Short mmCIF file of C-alpha atoms in Angstrom, two decimals:
data_model
loop_
_atom_site.label_atom_id
_atom_site.label_comp_id
_atom_site.label_asym_id
_atom_site.label_seq_id
_atom_site.Cartn_x
_atom_site.Cartn_y
_atom_site.Cartn_z
CA ASP A 294 31.11 -3.90 9.94
CA ALA A 295 28.32 -6.29 9.02
CA GLY A 296 24.99 -4.66 8.47
CA VAL A 297 21.54 -6.05 9.22
CA ILE A 298 21.32 -9.54 7.78
CA GLN A 299 18.04 -11.01 6.61
CA SER A 300 17.25 -14.48 5.34
CA PRO A 301 16.05 -15.81 3.07
CA ARG A 302 16.40 -13.16 0.36
CA HIS A 303 13.56 -14.69 -1.62
CA GLU A 304 10.76 -17.00 -0.57
CA VAL A 305 8.10 -18.54 -2.76
CA THR A 306 5.54 -20.76 -1.15
CA GLU A 307 1.97 -21.88 -1.51
CA MET A 308 -0.99 -20.42 0.26
CA GLY A 309 -1.59 -21.94 3.67
CA GLN A 310 2.06 -22.73 4.37
CA GLU A 311 3.97 -21.35 7.31
CA VAL A 312 6.60 -18.77 6.47
CA THR A 313 9.46 -17.72 8.76
CA LEU A 314 11.60 -14.69 8.05
CA ARG A 315 14.83 -14.14 9.96
CA CYS A 316 16.84 -11.13 10.96
CA LYS A 317 20.20 -10.55 12.61
CA PRO A 318 20.57 -6.93 13.77
CA ILE A 319 23.79 -4.96 13.87
CA SER A 320 25.87 -5.93 16.90
CA GLY A 321 25.36 -3.44 19.73
CA HIS A 322 21.99 -2.23 18.50
CA ASN A 323 19.18 -2.67 21.00
CA SER A 324 16.12 -1.85 18.92
CA LEU A 325 14.78 -3.92 16.07
CA PHE A 326 12.01 -3.10 13.60
CA TRP A 327 10.04 -5.15 11.08
CA TYR A 328 8.57 -3.38 8.04
CA ARG A 329 6.53 -4.50 5.05
CA GLN A 330 6.58 -2.79 1.66
CA THR A 331 3.99 -3.09 -1.08
CA MET A 332 3.19 -0.95 -4.09
CA MET A 333 -0.22 -0.08 -2.70
CA ARG A 334 0.70 0.77 0.88
CA GLY A 335 4.37 1.72 0.70
CA LEU A 336 6.63 1.01 3.64
CA GLU A 337 4.72 0.11 6.82
CA LEU A 338 6.05 -0.56 10.31
CA LEU A 339 4.74 -3.87 11.63
CA ILE A 340 6.36 -4.23 15.04
CA TYR A 341 9.39 -3.09 16.96
CA PHE A 342 11.40 -4.40 19.90
CA ASN A 343 13.59 -2.69 22.43
CA ASN A 344 16.02 -4.80 24.45
CA ASN A 345 14.30 -7.91 23.04
CA VAL A 346 10.88 -6.83 24.34
CA PRO A 347 8.05 -6.03 21.92
CA ILE A 348 7.11 -2.38 22.39
CA ASP A 349 4.48 -1.76 19.73
CA ASP A 350 2.84 -4.37 17.52
CA SER A 351 -0.05 -2.19 16.38
CA GLY A 352 1.11 -2.51 12.79
CA MET A 353 0.82 -6.29 12.69
CA PRO A 354 -2.01 -6.90 10.24
CA GLU A 355 -3.69 -9.83 11.97
CA ASP A 356 -3.20 -12.82 14.21
CA ARG A 357 -1.62 -14.80 11.44
CA PHE A 358 1.48 -12.67 11.96
CA SER A 359 3.77 -13.11 14.95
CA ALA A 360 7.27 -11.91 15.79
CA LYS A 361 9.80 -12.96 18.38
CA MET A 362 13.18 -11.80 19.54
CA PRO A 363 14.68 -14.52 21.75
CA ASN A 364 18.00 -12.72 22.12
CA ALA A 365 19.79 -9.55 21.09
CA SER A 366 21.15 -11.02 17.88
CA PHE A 367 18.14 -12.73 16.34
CA SER A 368 14.52 -12.10 15.47
CA THR A 369 11.86 -13.91 13.47
CA LEU A 370 8.67 -12.86 11.75
CA LYS A 371 6.27 -15.71 11.18
CA ILE A 372 3.16 -15.91 9.03
CA GLN A 373 0.85 -18.86 9.60
CA PRO A 374 -1.13 -19.60 7.53
CA SER A 375 0.16 -17.49 4.64
CA GLU A 376 -2.15 -15.89 2.07
CA PRO A 377 -1.48 -14.36 -1.37
CA ARG A 378 -2.11 -10.85 0.00
CA ASP A 379 0.92 -11.31 2.27
CA SER A 380 3.16 -11.12 -0.79
CA ALA A 381 5.51 -8.18 -0.24
CA VAL A 382 9.07 -7.26 0.60
CA TYR A 383 9.75 -7.53 4.33
CA PHE A 384 12.52 -5.43 5.82
CA CYS A 385 14.22 -5.62 9.17
CA ALA A 386 16.01 -2.60 10.66
CA SER A 387 17.98 -1.99 13.82
CA SER A 388 19.19 1.01 15.77
CA TYR A 389 20.91 1.98 18.98
CA THR A 390 18.62 3.84 21.37
CA GLY A 391 21.19 4.76 23.96
CA ALA A 392 21.47 8.21 22.46
CA PHE A 393 18.87 10.52 21.00
CA GLY A 394 18.30 10.71 17.29
CA GLN A 395 20.13 7.57 16.22
CA PRO A 396 19.04 6.38 12.76
CA GLN A 397 17.74 2.98 11.80
CA HIS A 398 19.78 0.76 9.50
CA PHE A 399 17.96 -1.59 7.16
CA GLY A 400 18.67 -5.03 5.79
CA ASP A 401 18.27 -5.96 2.13
CA GLY A 402 14.84 -7.48 2.73
CA THR A 403 13.05 -10.74 2.01
CA ARG A 404 10.91 -10.81 -1.13
CA LEU A 405 7.96 -13.04 -0.27
CA SER A 406 5.61 -14.48 -2.88
CA ILE A 407 2.59 -16.49 -1.79
CA LEU A 408 1.01 -18.46 -4.63
CA ASP B 562 4.87 13.30 14.45
CA ALA B 563 5.21 16.25 12.14
CA LYS B 564 4.06 15.62 8.60
CA THR B 565 6.48 16.01 5.70
CA THR B 566 5.74 17.11 2.15
CA GLN B 567 8.02 16.22 -0.75
CA PRO B 568 7.64 16.61 -4.52
CA PRO B 569 6.80 13.26 -6.13
CA SER B 570 9.63 13.43 -8.65
CA MET B 571 12.62 15.47 -9.76
CA ASP B 572 15.17 15.31 -12.56
CA CYS B 573 18.85 16.13 -12.31
CA ALA B 574 21.66 16.09 -14.84
CA GLU B 575 24.58 13.81 -14.08
CA GLY B 576 27.42 15.71 -12.44
CA ARG B 577 25.20 18.51 -11.25
CA ALA B 578 24.02 19.10 -7.70
CA ALA B 579 20.69 17.57 -6.78
CA ASN B 580 18.67 19.62 -4.31
CA LEU B 581 15.76 17.74 -2.79
CA PRO B 582 13.31 19.84 -0.74
CA CYS B 583 11.18 18.79 2.19
CA ASN B 584 8.56 20.81 4.02
CA HIS B 585 7.86 20.06 7.68
CA SER B 586 6.05 23.16 8.84
CA THR B 587 4.65 21.56 12.01
CA ILE B 588 7.99 20.32 13.29
CA SER B 589 8.56 20.71 17.01
CA GLY B 590 11.73 21.64 18.80
CA ASN B 591 12.85 18.13 19.66
CA GLU B 592 12.16 16.50 16.32
CA TYR B 593 15.01 15.41 14.09
CA VAL B 594 15.00 15.42 10.29
CA TYR B 595 16.21 12.17 8.68
CA TRP B 596 16.88 11.38 5.05
CA TYR B 597 16.89 7.91 3.54
CA ARG B 598 16.93 6.65 -0.01
CA GLN B 599 15.77 3.43 -1.61
CA ILE B 600 17.28 2.14 -4.83
CA HIS B 601 15.01 -0.27 -6.70
CA SER B 602 13.69 -2.64 -4.01
CA GLN B 603 16.78 -2.60 -1.83
CA GLY B 604 16.48 -1.73 1.84
CA PRO B 605 16.22 1.98 2.64
CA GLN B 606 19.68 3.45 3.03
CA TYR B 607 20.37 6.01 5.72
CA ILE B 608 21.88 9.20 4.32
CA ILE B 609 21.99 11.91 6.97
CA HIS B 610 20.06 13.48 9.84
CA GLY B 611 20.04 16.70 11.82
CA LEU B 612 18.23 18.65 14.50
CA LYS B 613 19.01 22.33 14.04
CA ASN B 614 22.37 22.82 12.41
CA ASN B 615 23.36 22.04 8.86
CA GLU B 616 25.08 18.70 8.52
CA THR B 617 27.48 17.20 5.99
CA ASN B 618 28.88 13.74 5.54
CA GLU B 619 30.50 11.78 2.75
CA MET B 620 27.20 11.25 0.99
CA ALA B 621 25.33 14.53 1.22
CA SER B 622 24.63 17.81 2.95
CA LEU B 623 21.52 18.68 4.91
CA ILE B 624 20.43 22.30 5.07
CA ILE B 625 17.76 23.11 7.67
CA THR B 626 16.14 26.53 7.59
CA GLU B 627 16.44 28.72 10.64
CA ASP B 628 12.76 28.27 11.52
CA ARG B 629 13.19 24.50 10.91
CA LYS B 630 10.05 24.36 8.79
CA SER B 631 11.85 23.03 5.77
CA SER B 632 15.07 21.34 4.77
CA THR B 633 17.03 20.48 1.65
CA LEU B 634 19.12 17.43 0.95
CA ILE B 635 22.01 18.20 -1.38
CA LEU B 636 23.86 15.60 -3.40
CA PRO B 637 26.80 17.72 -4.62
CA HIS B 638 27.64 15.77 -7.78
CA ALA B 639 24.82 13.45 -8.75
CA THR B 640 25.64 10.22 -10.56
CA LEU B 641 23.39 7.74 -12.31
CA ARG B 642 23.67 5.54 -9.23
CA ASP B 643 21.92 8.22 -7.19
CA THR B 644 18.67 7.53 -9.04
CA ALA B 645 16.36 6.44 -6.22
CA VAL B 646 13.38 7.37 -4.08
CA TYR B 647 14.41 9.78 -1.34
CA TYR B 648 12.45 9.92 1.91
CA CYS B 649 12.39 12.81 4.35
CA ILE B 650 11.27 11.78 7.84
CA VAL B 651 10.68 13.90 10.90
CA ARG B 652 10.73 12.11 14.18
CA VAL B 653 11.11 12.85 17.82
CA GLY B 654 14.55 11.72 18.90
CA GLU B 655 13.16 9.64 21.70
CA ARG B 656 14.42 6.24 22.71
CA PHE B 657 12.49 4.15 20.24
CA ASN B 658 12.74 6.29 17.12
CA LYS B 659 9.66 4.94 15.38
CA PHE B 660 9.69 6.04 11.72
CA TYR B 661 6.83 6.57 9.31
CA PHE B 662 7.76 6.65 5.63
CA GLY B 663 5.72 8.73 3.19
CA SER B 664 5.82 8.57 -0.59
CA GLY B 665 9.20 10.29 -1.01
CA THR B 666 10.71 11.95 -4.09
CA LYS B 667 11.79 9.89 -7.07
CA LEU B 668 15.06 11.44 -8.24
CA ASN B 669 15.95 10.68 -11.84
CA VAL B 670 19.57 11.41 -12.67
CA LYS B 671 20.00 11.68 -16.42
CA PRO B 672 23.17 11.48 -18.53
#
């Protein structure tokens, strides 16, 4: 079975540009999570969706960050305008919440570098 | 969520069992214990989870103490490819399963 698919795998762009990260969750999963990982702060949860609805975006750092999930098989995380401090690895994860205790499954991440 | 405590690093000889401890003394009755690992900068990989009983799958075994205040992840025959950061997470098994990752244990498997 295909796992969580993220694109692009690497992104290098200049400060001020718009950046869009994409995620395709595992088919049948109804929850989707966006994380950011840096050396300083470790792995942080940014936002998560259940049945395509944002449930908790308290981890989104500021208004420059936005996330959408237009359907059950696709989500985007957008940064506009981007800044050098946004450089990090961004992970998407999905899980099935129809039963208690189900684990999250992660994609391979997008390594983002803002120059 | 209950807090977890893990040693920052451990060494293990290749071919030997790796036993990774995790303390979660404030765990409540409906909280699950999850283990993940992260190799280099790859996405965290799910290993195993449990509530009360010991669990085993093709990757590892999870031993949870009777009082549920601590657990041990066992890799029965560690290989060099098992070198990674291992995270122990305690989370209520509610619908949305929101995880918080700590610092984990860096396991170094040596030849």
